[in-house]
CSV table of C-alpha atoms and ligand atoms in Angstrom, one decimal:
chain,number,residue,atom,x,y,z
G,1,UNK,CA,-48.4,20.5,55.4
G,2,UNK,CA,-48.7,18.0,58.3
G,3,UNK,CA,-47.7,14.8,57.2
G,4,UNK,CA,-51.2,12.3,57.2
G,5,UNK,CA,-49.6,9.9,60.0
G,6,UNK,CA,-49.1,12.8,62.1
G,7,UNK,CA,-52.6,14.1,61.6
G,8,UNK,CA,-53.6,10.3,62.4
G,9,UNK,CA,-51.7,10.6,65.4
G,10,UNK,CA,-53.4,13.9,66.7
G,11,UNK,CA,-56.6,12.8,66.2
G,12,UNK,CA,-55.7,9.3,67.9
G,13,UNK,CA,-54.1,11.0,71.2
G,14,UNK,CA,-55.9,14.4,71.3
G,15,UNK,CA,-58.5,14.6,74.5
G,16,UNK,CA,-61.7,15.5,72.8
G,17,UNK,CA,-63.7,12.8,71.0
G,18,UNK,CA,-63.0,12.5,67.1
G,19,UNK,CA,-64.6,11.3,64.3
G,20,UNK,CA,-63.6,9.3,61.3
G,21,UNK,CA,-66.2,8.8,58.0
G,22,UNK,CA,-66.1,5.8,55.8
G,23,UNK,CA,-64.9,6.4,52.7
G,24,UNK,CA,-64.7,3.5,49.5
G,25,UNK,CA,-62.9,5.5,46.6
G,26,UNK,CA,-61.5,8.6,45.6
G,27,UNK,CA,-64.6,10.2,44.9
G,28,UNK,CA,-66.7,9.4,48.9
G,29,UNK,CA,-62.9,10.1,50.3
G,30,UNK,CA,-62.9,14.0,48.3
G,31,UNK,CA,-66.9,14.2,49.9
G,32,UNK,CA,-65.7,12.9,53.1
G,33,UNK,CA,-63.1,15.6,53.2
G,34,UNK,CA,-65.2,18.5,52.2
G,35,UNK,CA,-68.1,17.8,54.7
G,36,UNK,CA,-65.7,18.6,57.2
G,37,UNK,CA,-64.4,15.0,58.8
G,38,UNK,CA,-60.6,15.6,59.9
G,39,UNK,CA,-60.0,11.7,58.8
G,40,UNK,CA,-61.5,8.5,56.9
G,41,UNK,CA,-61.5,4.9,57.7
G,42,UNK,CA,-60.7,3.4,54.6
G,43,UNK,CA,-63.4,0.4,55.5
G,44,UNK,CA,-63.1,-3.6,53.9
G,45,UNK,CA,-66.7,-3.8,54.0
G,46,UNK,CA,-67.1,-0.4,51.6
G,47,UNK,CA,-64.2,-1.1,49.6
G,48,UNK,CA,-64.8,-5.3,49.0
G,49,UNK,CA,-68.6,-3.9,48.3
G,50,UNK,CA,-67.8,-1.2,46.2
G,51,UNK,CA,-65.8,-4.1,43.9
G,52,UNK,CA,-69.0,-6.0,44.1
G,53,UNK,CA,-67.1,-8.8,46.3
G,54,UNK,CA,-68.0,-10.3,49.4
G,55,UNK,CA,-65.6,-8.9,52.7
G,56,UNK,CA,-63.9,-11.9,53.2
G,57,UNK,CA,-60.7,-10.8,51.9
G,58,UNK,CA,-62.2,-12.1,47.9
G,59,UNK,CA,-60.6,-8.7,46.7
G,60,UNK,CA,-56.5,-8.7,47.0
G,61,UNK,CA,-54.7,-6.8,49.4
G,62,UNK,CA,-53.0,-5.0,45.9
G,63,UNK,CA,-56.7,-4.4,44.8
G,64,UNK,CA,-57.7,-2.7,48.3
G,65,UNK,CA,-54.1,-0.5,48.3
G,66,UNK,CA,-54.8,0.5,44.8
G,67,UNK,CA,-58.0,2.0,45.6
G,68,UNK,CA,-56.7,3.3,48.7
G,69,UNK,CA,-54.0,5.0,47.2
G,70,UNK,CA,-56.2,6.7,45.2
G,71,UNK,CA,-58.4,8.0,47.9
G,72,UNK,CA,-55.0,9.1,49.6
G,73,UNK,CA,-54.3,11.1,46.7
G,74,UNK,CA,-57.6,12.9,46.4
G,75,UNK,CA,-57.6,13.9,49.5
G,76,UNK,CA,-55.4,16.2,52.7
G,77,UNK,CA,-56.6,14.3,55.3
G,78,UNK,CA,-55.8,10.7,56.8
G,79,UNK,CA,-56.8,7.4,56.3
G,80,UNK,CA,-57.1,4.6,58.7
G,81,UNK,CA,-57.1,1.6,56.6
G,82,UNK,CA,-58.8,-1.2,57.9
G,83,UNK,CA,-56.4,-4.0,57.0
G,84,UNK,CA,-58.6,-6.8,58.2
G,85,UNK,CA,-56.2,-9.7,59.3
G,86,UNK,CA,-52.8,-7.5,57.8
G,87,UNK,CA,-53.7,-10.0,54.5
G,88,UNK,CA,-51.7,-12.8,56.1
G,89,UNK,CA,-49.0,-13.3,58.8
G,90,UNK,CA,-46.4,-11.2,60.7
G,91,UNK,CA,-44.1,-11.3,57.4
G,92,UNK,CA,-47.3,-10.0,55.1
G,93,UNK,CA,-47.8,-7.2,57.3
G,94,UNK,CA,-44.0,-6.0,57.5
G,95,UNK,CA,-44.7,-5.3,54.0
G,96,UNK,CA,-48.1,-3.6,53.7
G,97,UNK,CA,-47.0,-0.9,56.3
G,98,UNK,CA,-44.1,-0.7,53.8
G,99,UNK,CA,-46.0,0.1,51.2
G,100,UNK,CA,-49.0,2.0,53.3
G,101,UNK,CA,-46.4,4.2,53.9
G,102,UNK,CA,-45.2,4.7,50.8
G,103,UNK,CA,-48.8,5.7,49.7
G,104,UNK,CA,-49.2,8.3,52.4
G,105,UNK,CA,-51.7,6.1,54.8
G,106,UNK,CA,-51.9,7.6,58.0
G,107,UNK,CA,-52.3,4.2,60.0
G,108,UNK,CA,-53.8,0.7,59.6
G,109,UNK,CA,-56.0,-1.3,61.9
G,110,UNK,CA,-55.5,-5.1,61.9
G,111,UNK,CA,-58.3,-7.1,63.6
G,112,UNK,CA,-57.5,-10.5,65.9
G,113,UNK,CA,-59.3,-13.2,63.6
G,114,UNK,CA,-58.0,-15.6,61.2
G,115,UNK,CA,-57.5,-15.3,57.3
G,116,UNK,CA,-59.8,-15.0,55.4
G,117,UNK,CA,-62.1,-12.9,57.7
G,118,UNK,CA,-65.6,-12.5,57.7
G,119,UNK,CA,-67.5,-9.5,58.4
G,120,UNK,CA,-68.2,-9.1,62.5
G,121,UNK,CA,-71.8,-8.8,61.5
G,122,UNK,CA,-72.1,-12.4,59.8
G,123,UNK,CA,-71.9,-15.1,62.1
G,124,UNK,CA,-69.5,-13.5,64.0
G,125,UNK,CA,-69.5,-15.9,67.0
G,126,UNK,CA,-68.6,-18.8,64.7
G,127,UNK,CA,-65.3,-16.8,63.6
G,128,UNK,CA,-62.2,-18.5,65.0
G,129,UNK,CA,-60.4,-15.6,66.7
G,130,UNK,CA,-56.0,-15.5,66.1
G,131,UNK,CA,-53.8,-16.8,68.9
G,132,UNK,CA,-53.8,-13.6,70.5
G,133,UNK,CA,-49.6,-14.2,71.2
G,134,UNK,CA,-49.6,-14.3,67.4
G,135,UNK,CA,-51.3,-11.8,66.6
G,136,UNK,CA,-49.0,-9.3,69.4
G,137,UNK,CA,-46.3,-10.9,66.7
G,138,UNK,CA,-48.2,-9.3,64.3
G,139,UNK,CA,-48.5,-5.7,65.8
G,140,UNK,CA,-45.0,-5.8,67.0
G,141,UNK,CA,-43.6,-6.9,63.4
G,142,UNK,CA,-46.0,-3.4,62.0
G,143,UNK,CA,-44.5,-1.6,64.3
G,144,UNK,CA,-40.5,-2.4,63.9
G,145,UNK,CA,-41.2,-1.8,60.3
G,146,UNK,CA,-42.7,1.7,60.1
G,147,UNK,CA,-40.1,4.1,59.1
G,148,UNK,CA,-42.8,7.1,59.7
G,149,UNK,CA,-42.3,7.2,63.5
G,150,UNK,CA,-45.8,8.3,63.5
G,151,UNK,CA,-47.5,5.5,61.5
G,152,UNK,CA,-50.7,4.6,63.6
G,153,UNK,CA,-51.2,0.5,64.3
G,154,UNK,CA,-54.7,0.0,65.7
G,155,UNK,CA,-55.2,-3.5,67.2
G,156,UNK,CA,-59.1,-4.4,66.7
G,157,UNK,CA,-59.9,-7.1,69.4
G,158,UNK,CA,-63.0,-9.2,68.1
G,159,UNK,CA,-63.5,-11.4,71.5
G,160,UNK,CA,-67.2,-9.6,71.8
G,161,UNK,CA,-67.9,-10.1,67.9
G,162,UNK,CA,-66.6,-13.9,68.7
G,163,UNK,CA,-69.0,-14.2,71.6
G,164,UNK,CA,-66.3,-13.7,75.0
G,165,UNK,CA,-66.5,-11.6,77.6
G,166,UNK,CA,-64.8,-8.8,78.9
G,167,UNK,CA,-62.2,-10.4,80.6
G,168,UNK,CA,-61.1,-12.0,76.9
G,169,UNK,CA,-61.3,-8.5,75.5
G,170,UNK,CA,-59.3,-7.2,78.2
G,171,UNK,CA,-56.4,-10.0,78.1
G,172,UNK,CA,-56.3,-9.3,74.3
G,173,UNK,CA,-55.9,-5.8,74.4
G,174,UNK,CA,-52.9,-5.9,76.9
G,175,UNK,CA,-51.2,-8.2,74.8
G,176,UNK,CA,-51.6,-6.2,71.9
G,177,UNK,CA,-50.6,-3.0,74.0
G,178,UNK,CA,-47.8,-4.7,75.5
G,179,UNK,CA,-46.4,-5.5,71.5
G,180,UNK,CA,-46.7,-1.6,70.7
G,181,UNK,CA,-50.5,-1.2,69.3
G,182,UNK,CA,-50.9,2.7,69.5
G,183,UNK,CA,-54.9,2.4,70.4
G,184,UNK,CA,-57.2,-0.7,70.7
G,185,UNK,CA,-60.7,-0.7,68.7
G,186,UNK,CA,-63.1,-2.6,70.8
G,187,UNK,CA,-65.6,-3.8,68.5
G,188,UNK,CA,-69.5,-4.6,69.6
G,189,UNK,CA,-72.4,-6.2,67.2
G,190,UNK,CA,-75.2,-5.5,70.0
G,191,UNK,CA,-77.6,-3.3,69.8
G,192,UNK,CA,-76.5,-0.8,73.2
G,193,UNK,CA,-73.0,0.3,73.9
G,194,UNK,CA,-73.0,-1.8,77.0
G,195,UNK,CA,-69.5,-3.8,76.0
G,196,UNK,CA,-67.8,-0.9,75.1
G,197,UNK,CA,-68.8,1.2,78.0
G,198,UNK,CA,-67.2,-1.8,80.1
G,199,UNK,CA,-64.1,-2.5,78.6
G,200,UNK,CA,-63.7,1.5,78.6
G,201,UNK,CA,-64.2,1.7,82.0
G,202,UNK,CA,-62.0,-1.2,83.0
G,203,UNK,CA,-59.3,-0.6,80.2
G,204,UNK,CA,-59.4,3.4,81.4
G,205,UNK,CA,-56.7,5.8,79.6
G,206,UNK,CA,-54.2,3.1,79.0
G,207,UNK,CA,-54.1,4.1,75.1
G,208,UNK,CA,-56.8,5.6,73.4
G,209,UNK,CA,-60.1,3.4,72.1
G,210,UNK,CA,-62.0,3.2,69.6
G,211,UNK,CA,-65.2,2.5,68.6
G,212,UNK,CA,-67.6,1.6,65.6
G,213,UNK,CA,-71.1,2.1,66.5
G,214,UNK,CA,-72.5,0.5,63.8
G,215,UNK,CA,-75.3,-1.8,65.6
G,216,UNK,CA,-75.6,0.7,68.3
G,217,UNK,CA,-76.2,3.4,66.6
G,218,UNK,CA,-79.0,4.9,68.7
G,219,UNK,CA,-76.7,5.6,71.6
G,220,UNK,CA,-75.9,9.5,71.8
G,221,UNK,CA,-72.6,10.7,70.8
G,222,UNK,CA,-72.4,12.3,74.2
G,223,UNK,CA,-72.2,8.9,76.1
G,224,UNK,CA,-69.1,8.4,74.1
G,225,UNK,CA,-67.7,11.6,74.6
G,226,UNK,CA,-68.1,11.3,78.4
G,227,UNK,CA,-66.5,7.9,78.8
G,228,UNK,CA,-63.4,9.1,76.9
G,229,UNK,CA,-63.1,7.4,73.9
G,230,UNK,CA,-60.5,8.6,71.7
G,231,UNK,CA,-62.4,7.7,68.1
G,232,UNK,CA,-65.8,6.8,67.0
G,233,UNK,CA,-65.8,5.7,63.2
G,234,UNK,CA,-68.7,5.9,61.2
G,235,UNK,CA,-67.9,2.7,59.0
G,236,UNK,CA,-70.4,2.1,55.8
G,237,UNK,CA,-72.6,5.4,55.4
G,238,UNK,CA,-71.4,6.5,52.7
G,239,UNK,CA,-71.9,3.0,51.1
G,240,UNK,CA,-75.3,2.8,52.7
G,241,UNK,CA,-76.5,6.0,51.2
G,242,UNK,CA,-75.1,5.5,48.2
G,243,UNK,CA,-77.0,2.0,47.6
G,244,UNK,CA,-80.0,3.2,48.2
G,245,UNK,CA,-79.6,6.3,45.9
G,246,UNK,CA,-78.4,4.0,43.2
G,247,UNK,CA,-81.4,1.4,43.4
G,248,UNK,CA,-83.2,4.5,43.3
G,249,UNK,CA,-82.4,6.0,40.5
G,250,UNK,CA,-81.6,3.0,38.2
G,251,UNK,CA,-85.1,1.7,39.2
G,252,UNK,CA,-86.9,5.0,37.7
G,253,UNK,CA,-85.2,5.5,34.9
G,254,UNK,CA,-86.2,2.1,34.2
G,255,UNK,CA,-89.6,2.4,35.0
G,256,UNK,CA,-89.6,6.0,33.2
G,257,UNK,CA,-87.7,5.0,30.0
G,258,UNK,CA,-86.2,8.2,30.7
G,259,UNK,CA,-83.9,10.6,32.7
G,260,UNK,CA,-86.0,13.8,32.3
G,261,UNK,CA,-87.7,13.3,35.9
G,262,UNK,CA,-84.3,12.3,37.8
G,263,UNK,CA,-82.5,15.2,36.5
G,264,UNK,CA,-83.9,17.4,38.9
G,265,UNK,CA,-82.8,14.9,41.8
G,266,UNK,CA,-79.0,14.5,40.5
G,267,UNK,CA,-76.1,16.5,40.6
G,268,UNK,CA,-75.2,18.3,37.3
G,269,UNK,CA,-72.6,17.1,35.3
G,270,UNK,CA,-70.4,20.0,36.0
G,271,UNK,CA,-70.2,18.7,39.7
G,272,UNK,CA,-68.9,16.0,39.0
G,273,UNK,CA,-66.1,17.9,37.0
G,274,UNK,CA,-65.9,20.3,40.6
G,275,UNK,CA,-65.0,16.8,42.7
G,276,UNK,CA,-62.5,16.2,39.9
G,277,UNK,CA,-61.0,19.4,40.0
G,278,UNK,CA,-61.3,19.7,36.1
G,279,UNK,CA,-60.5,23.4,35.9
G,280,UNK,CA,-57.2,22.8,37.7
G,281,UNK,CA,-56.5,20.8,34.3
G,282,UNK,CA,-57.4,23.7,32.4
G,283,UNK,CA,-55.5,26.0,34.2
G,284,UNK,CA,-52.2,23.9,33.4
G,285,UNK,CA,-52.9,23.6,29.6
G,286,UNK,CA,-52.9,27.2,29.5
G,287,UNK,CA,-49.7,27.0,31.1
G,288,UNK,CA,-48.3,24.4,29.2
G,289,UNK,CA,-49.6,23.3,26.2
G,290,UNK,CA,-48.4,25.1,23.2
G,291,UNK,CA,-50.8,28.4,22.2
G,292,UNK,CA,-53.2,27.9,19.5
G,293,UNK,CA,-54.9,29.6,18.0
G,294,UNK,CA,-58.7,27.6,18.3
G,295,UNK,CA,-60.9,27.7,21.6
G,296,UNK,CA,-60.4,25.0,24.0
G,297,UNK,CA,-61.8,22.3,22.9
G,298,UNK,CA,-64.6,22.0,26.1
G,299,UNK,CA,-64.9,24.2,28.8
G,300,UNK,CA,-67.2,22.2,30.8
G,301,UNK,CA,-66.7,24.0,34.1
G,302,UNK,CA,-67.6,27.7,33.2
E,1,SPV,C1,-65.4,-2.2,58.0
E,1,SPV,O1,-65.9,-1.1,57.9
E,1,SPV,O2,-65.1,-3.0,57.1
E,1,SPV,C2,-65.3,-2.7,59.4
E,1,SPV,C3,-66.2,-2.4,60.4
E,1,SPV,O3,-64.4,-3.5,59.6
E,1,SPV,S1,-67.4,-3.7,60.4
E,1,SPV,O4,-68.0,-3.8,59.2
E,1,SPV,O5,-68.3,-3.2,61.5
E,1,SPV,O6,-66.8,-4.9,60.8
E,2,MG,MG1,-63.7,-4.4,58.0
């Protein structure tokens, strides 16, 4: 088995373009493994919104690993958490790679603003960006403290959420290159890939780049296969799809007074017990639980 920050890794340096999928618990991380995905970006916005909190760091950084550790367990293939800020300063993020390792997170990316962050889709050019010296502090300090020597540190520069220019994204990214960041994610709120394509081009192969094209989502995959970026993450699908199945459902069955007509539209039960790998458990209790001689007492799986 390939350790998960050596998968990270691959997927980080190899040539072609990658793909990570959003995942916000156990359950989308086990989906986002079986559709195929090689990785998952363990996103604030899903997680904070699957909590039912805002994403400005309202849930603690115990209450994100939790859940993270969780979908590390349910799953064979890596995680990139998005650590937002690293949950405080150089000092706070020695410890969180610590303990990311000790949960068997494949990497974290840490983003250049201030704590408590804000989404980069909410007023993003009002969000005071970190002193970008201190925040090369901050990558360095994640990476002298990795034991893995294939931990991934992403620096997210934010200087075209925060309304700079290239030249601001550029200066930031060296710094944060220069402190050890193993890629940059360039992050964009506009609607065309037009800030990414340019820091790409200027920045060239100097690490890999990533990119999260969220608000330009109608640019084809191939224009970001052709300029060489190394990841694009898909960051709040999952989330996105799963809102809208919710309202949907919870609004019939409240209209309906009943489930008879949604039933046909949901996944049987005994899927859920397939994601949960229930006949493992049944399996073992043959194995280990004294014989008896009654019938189990469910077999929900057969
Ligand atoms: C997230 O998924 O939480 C991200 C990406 O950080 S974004 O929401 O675009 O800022
Ligand atoms: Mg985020």
């Amino acid at each position: 088995m390939i350790r998960k920050t050596t998968q990270l890794r691959r997927l980080l340096e190899s040539p072609k373009l990658e793909f990570l999928m959003e995942a916000h618990n156990g359950l989308s991380a086990k989906i986002v493994e079986e559709a195929g995905f090689s990785g998952i970006w363990g996103s604030g916005l899903a997680i904070s919104a699957a909590f039912g909190v805002r994403d400005n760091n309202e849930a603690s950084w115990t209450q994100v690993l939790e859940t993270v550790e969780f979908m590390s367990d349910a799953t064979t293939i890596p995680i990139l958490l998005d650590a937002d800020t690293g949950f405080g300063n150089f000092n706070n993020v020695r410890r969180l790679v610590r303990k990311l390792e000790q949960i068997n997170v494949g990497g974290m990316c840490i983003e250049d603003k201030l704590f408590p962050k804000t989404n980069s889709f909410i007023k993003g050019e009002q969000q005071p960006l970190a002193d970008p010296i201190e925040f090369g502090g901050k990558v360095k300090a994640a990476k002298d403290s990795q034991q893995d020597p294939d931990f991934c540190v992403v620096a997210r520069v934010e200087a075209f959420i925060a309304g700079w220019g290239l030249d601001e994204a550029l200066k930031r990214a060296s710094i944060y290159h220069d402190a050890g960041a193993d890629a940059i994610l360039i992050h964009s709120k506009i609607s065309t890939a037009e800030q990414v394509l340019d820091f790409k081009k200027e920045w060239q192969d100097r690490c890999p780049v990533v990119i999260v094209p969220t608000m330009y989502h109608n640019t084809p995959t191939s224009v970001f296969r052709d300029a060489g970026f190394s990841i694009s993450i898909w960051a709040n699908q999952l989330l996105r799809t799963a809102i809208i199945s919710m309202q949907q459902a919870a609004g019939k069955i409240f209209a309906d007074e009943s489930v008879a007509e949604i039933e046909k539209q949901i996944v049987p039960v005994k899927e859920v017990f397939r994601l949960q790998n229930a006949s493992e458990l049944q399996q073992a209790e043959k194995k280990y639980l004294p014989p008896t001689k009654e019938q189990p007492l469910v077999d929900p799986v057969r």
